[in-house]
CSV table of C-alpha atoms and ligand atoms in Angstrom, one decimal:
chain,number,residue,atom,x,y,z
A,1,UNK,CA,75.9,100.9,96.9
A,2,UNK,CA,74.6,104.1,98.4
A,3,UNK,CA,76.8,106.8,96.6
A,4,UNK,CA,77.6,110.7,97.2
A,5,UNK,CA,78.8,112.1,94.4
A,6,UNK,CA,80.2,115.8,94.4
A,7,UNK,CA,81.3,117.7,91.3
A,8,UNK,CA,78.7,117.1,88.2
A,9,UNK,CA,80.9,118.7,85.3
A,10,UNK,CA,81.8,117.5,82.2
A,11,UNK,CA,83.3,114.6,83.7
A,12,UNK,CA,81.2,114.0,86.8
A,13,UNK,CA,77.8,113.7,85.4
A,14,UNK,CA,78.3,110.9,82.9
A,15,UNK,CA,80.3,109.1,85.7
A,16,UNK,CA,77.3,109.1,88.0
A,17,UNK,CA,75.2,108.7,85.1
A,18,UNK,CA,76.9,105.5,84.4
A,19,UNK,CA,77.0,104.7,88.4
A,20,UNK,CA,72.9,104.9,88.4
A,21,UNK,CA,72.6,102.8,85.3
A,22,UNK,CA,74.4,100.0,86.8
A,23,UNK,CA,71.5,100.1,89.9
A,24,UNK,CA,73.6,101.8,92.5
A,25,UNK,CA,72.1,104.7,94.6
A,26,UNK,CA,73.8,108.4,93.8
A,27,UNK,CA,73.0,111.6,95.5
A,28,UNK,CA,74.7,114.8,93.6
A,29,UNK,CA,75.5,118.0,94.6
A,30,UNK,CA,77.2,120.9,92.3
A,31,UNK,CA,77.2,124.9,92.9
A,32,UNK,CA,76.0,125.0,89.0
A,33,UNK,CA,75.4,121.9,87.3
A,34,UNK,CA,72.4,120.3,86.8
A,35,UNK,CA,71.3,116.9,87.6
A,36,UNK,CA,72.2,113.9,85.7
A,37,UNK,CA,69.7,111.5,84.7
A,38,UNK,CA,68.5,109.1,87.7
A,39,UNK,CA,70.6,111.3,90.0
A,40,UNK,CA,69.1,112.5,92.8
A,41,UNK,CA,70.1,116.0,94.0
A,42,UNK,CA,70.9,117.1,97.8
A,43,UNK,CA,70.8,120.9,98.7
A,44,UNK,CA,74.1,120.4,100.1
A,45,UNK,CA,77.4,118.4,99.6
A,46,UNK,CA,76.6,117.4,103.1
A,47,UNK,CA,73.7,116.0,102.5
A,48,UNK,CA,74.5,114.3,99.7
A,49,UNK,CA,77.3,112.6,102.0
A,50,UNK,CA,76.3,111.7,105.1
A,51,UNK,CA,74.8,108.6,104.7
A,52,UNK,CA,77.2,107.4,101.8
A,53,UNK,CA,79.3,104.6,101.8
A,54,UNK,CA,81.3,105.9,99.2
A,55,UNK,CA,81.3,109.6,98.4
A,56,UNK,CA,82.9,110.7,94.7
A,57,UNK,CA,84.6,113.6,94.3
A,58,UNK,CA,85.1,115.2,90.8
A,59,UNK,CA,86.4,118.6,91.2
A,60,UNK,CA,88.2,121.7,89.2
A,61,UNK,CA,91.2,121.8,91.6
A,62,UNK,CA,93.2,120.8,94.8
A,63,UNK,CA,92.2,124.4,96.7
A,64,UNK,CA,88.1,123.2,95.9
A,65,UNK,CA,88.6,120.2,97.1
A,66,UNK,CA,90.3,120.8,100.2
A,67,UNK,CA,87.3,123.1,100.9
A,68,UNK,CA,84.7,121.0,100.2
A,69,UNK,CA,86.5,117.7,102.2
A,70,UNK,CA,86.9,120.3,104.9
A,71,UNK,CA,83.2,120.1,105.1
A,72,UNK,CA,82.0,115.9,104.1
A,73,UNK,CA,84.7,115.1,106.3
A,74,UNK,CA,83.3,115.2,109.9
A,75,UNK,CA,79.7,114.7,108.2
A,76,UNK,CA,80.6,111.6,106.3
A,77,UNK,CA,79.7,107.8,108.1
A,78,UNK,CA,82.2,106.2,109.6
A,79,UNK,CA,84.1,103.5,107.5
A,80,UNK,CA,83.0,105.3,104.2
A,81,UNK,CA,85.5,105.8,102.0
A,82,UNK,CA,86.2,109.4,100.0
A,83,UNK,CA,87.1,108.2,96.4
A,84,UNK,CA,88.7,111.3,95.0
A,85,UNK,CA,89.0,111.6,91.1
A,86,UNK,CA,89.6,114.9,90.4
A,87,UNK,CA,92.9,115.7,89.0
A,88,UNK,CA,94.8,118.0,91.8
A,89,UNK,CA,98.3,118.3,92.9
A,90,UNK,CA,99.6,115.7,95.2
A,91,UNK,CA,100.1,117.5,98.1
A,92,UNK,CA,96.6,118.4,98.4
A,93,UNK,CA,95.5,115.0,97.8
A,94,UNK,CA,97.7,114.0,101.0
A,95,UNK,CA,96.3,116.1,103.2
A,96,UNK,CA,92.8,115.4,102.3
A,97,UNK,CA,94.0,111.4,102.8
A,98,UNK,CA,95.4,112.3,106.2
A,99,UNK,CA,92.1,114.1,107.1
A,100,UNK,CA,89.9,111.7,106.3
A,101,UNK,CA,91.8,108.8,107.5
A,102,UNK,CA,92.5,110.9,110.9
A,103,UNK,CA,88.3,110.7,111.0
A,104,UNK,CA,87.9,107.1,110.3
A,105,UNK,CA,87.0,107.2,106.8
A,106,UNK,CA,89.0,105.4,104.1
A,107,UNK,CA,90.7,107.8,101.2
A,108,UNK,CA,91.5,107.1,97.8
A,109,UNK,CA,93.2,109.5,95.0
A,110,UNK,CA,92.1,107.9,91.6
A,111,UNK,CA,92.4,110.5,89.0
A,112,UNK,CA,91.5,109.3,85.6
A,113,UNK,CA,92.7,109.3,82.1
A,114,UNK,CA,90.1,109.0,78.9
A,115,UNK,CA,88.4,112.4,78.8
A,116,UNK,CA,84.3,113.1,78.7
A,117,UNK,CA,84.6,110.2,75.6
A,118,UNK,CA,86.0,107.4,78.6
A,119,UNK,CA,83.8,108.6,81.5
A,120,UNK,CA,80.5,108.6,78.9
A,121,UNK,CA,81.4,105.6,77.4
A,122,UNK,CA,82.3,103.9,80.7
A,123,UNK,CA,86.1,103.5,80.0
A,124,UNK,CA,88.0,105.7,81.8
A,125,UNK,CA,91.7,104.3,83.2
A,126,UNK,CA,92.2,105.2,87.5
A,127,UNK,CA,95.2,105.8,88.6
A,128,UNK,CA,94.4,105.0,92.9
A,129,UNK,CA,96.6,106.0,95.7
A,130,UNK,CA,95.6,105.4,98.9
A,131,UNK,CA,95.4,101.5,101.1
A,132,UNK,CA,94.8,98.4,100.0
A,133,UNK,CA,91.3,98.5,102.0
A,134,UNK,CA,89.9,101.2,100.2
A,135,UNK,CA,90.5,100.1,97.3
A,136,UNK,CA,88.8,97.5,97.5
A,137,UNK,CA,85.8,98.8,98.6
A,138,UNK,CA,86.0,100.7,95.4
A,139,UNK,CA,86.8,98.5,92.8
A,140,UNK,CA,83.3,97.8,91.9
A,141,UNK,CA,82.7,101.4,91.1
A,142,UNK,CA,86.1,101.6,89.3
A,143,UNK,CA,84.3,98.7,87.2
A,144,UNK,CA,81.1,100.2,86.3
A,145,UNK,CA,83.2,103.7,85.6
A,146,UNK,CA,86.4,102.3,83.6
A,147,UNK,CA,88.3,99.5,82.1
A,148,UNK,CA,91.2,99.9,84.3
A,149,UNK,CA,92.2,100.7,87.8
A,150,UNK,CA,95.8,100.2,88.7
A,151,UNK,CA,96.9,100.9,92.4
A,152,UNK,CA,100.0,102.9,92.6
A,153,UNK,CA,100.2,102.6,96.0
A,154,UNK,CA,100.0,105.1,98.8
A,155,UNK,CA,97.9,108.3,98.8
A,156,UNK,CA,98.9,110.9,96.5
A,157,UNK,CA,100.7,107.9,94.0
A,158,UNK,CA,97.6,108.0,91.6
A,159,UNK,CA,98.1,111.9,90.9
A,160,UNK,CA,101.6,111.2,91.0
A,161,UNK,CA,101.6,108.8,88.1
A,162,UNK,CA,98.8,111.0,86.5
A,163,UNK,CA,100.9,113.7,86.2
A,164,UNK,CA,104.1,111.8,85.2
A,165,UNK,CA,101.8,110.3,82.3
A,166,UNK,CA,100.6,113.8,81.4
A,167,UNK,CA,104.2,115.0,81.4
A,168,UNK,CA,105.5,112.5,79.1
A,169,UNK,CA,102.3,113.3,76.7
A,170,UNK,CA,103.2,116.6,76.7
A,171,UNK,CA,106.7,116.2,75.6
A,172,UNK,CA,105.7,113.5,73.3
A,173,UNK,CA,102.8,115.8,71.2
A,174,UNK,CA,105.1,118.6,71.1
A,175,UNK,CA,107.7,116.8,69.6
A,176,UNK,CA,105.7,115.1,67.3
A,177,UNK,CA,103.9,118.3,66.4
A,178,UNK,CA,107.4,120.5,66.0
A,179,UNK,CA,108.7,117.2,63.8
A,180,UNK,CA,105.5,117.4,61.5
A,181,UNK,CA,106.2,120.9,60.7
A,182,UNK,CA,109.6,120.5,60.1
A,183,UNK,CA,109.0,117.3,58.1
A,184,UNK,CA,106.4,120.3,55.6
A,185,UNK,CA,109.3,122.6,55.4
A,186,UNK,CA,111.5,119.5,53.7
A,187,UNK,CA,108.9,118.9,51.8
A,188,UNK,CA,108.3,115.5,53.2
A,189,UNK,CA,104.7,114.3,53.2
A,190,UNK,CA,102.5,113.6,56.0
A,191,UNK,CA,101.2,110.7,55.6
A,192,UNK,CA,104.8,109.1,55.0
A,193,UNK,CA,106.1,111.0,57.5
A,194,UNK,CA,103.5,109.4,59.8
A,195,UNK,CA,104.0,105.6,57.7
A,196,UNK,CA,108.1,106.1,59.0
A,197,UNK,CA,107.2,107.5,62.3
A,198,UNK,CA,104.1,104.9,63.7
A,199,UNK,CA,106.4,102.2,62.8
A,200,UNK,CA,109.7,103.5,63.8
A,201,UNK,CA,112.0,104.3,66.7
A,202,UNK,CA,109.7,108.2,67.0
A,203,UNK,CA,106.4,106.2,67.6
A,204,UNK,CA,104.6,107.2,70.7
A,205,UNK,CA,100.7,107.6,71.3
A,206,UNK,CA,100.6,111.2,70.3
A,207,UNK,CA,101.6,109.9,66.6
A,208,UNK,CA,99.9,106.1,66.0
A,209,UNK,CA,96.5,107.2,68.2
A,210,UNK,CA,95.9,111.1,68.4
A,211,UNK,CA,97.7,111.9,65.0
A,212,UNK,CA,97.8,115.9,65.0
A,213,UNK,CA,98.0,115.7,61.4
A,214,UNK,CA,94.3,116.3,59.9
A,215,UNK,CA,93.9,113.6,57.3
A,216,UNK,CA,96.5,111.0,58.7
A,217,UNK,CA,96.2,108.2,60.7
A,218,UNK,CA,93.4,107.1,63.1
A,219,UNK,CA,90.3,109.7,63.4
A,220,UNK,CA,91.9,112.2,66.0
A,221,UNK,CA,90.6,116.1,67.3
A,222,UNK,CA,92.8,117.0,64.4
A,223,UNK,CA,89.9,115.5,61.7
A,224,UNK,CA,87.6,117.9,63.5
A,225,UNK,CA,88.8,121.1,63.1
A,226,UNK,CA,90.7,120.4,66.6
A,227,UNK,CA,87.9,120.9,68.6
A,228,UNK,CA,89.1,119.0,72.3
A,229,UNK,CA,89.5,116.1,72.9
A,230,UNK,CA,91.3,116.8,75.5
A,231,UNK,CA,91.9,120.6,75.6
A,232,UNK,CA,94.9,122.4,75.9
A,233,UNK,CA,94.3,124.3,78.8
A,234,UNK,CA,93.5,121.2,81.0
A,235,UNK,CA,97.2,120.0,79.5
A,236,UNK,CA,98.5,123.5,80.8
A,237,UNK,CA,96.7,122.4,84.2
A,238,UNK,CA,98.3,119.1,84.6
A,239,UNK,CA,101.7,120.3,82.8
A,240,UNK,CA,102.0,123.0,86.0
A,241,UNK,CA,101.0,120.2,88.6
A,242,UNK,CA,103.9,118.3,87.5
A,243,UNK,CA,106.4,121.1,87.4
A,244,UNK,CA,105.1,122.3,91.1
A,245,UNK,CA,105.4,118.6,92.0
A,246,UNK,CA,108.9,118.9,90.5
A,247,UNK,CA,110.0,121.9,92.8
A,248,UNK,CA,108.5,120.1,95.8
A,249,UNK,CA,110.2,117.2,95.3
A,250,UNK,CA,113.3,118.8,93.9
A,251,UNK,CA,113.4,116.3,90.5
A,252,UNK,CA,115.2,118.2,87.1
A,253,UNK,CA,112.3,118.2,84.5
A,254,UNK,CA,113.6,120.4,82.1
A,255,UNK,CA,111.7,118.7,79.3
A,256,UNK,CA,108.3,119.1,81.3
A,257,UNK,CA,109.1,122.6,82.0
A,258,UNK,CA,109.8,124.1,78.6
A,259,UNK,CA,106.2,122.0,77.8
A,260,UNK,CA,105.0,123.7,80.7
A,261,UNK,CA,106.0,127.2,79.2
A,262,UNK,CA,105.0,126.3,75.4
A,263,UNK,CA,101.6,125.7,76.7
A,264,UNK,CA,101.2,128.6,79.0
A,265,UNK,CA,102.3,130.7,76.0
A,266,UNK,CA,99.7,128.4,73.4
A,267,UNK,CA,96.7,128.9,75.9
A,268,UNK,CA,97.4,132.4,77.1
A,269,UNK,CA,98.8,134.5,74.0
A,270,UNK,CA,98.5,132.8,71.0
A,271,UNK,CA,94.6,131.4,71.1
A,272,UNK,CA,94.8,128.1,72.4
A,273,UNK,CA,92.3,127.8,75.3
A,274,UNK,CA,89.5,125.8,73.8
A,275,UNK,CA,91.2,124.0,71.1
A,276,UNK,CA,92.5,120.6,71.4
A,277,UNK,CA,96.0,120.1,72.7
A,278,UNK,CA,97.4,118.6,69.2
A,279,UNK,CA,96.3,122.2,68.2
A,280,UNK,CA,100.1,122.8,68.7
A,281,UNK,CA,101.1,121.7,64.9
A,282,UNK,CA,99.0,124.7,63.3
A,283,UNK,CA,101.0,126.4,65.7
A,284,UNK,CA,104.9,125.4,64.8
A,285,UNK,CA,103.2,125.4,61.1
A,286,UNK,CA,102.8,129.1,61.0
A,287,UNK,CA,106.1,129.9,63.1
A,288,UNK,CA,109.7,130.0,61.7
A,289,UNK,CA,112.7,129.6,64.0
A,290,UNK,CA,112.8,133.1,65.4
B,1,NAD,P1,84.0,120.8,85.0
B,1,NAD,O1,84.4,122.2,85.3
B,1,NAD,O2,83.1,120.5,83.9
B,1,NAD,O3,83.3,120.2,86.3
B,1,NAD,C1,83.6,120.5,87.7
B,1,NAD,C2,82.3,120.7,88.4
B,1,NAD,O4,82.6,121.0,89.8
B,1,NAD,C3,81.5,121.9,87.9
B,1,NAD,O5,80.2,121.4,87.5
B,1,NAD,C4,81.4,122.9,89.0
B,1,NAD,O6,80.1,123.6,89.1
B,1,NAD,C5,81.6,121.9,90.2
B,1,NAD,N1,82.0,122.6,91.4
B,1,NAD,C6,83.0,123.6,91.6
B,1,NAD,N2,83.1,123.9,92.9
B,1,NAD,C7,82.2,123.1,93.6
B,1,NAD,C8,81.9,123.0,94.9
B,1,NAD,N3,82.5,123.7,95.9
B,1,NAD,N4,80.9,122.1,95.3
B,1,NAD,C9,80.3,121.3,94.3
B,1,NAD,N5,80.6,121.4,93.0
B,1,NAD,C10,81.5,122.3,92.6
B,1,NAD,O7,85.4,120.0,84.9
B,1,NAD,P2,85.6,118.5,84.4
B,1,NAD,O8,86.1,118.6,83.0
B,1,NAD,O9,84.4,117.7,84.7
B,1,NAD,O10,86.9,118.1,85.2
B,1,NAD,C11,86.8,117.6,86.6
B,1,NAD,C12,88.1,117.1,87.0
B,1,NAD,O11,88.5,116.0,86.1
B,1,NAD,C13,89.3,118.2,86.9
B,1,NAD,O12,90.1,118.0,88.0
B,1,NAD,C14,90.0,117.8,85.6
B,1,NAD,O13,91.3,118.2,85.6
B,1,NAD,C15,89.8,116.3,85.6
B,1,NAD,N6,89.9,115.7,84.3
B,1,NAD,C16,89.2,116.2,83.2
B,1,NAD,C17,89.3,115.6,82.0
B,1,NAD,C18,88.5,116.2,80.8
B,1,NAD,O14,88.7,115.7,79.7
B,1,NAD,N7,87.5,117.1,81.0
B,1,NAD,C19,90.1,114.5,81.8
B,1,NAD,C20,90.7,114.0,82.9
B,1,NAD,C21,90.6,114.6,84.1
């Protein structure tokens, strides 16, 4: 397939590494990164669109995106589809559907889960909002990129459920982070605290697969000195989408909100940007209850 792909970060250029080595044909553009191997770069996102069938998106956030749709859009071939995989709020998401599908183009929102390990390794999991014809035009690249691509529905239902998952995960680590360092102070041991807890009614995937406890459980960020993984500020990213989803909607998230507020003060005050977000049990470790 002839490919446009815009947005070569951390997660963009493995993807469209991965896209090339499978023998399809991918034209990049990014304002800083370089090129990916086998990817051919176009001066412009424009150019790296117009003749696409499928142009990729794999942006910072919903106000870049909108910009740079603002532009493919009325460049882009008609009967293409925009495959959007960049994790931005759902409003924008819908209105960069409604554009594109106003201009004869197919849309799809198909953020992903699985971090720079999933999108090098060719595993990612999409989330894809957006029609049933889209999609399908798509699925072959969802393939080559990932193991999974569920369709949640219409537009805006993949960053819906993506941010519904990351809410729960934030919750989740918290709470297994705050119960470690509660289970130190009772002088409870970790790795029976995590034997109890994997098998028990408290299980959840921020104990059995991303243990925050160094030394416990499967190899995690934790073994590494908590170098991300996934990084708490990009949890603090998707933990605000979800509460300013929340408002919109008007849906009580309490649980997600306090998360929301525990990471903002992790990442902002108290030297979390840059470590992994399971970095929160060195955190309740050193605190007491005031
Ligand atoms: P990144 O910052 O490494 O990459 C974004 C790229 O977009 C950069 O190379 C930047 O130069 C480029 N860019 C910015 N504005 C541009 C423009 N106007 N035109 C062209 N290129 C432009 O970020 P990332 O980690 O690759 O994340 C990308 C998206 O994936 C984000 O929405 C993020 O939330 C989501 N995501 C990231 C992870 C992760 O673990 N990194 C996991 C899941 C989802």
């Amino acid at each position: 397939m002839k490919i446009g792909f815009i947005g070569l970060g951390n997660m963009g250029a493995p993807m469209a590494a991965n896209l090339v080595a499978a023998g399809h044909s991918v034209a990049g553009f990014d304002t800083a990164a370089p090129a990916p191997e086998g990817v051919i770069m176009a001066a412009s996102a424009v150019e790296a669109a117009h003749t696409a069938e499928v142009v990729i998106t794999m942006l910072p956030n919903g106000t870049i995106l909108k910009a740079v749709a603002a532009e493919l859009i009325p460049a882009m071939t008609k009967g293409a589809v925009l495959l959007d995989c960049s994790t931005v709020d759902v409003a924008s998401a819908r209105e960069v559907a409604a554009m594109a599908e106003a201009a004869g183009l197919g849309a799809l929102d198909a953020p992903v889960s699985g971090g720079v390990g999933g999108a090098a390794a060719g595993t990612l999991t999409f989330m894809v909002g957006g029609s049933d014809a889209a999609f399908a035009i798509a699925r072959p690249l969802f393939d080559v990129m990932g193991q999974k691509a569920v369709h949640c529905g219409p537009s805006g239902n993949g960053q819906a459920a993506k941010i519904c998952n990351n809410m729960i995960l934030g919750v989740t680590m918290i709470a297994t982070c705050e119960a470690f360092a509660l289970a130190d102070k009772l002088g409870l041991d970790r790795q029976a605290m995590f034997d109890v807890v994997s098998t028990s009614s408290g299980q959840s995937w921020s104990m059995n697969t991303y243990c925050p406890a160094p030394g416990v459980g499967p190899k995690s960020p934790a073994d590494n000195g908590y170098k991300p993984g996934f990084a708490a500020d990009l949890m603090l990213k998707d933990l605000r989408l979800s509460q300013a989803a929340a408002e919109g909607a008007d849906a009580d998230t309490p649980m997600g909100a306090l998360a929301a507020e525990l990471y903002a003060r992790f990442v902002e005050d108290e030297d979390g940007r840059g470590r992994d977000f399971s970095a929160m049990l060195p955190r309740f470790e050193a605190r007491g209850r005031s």
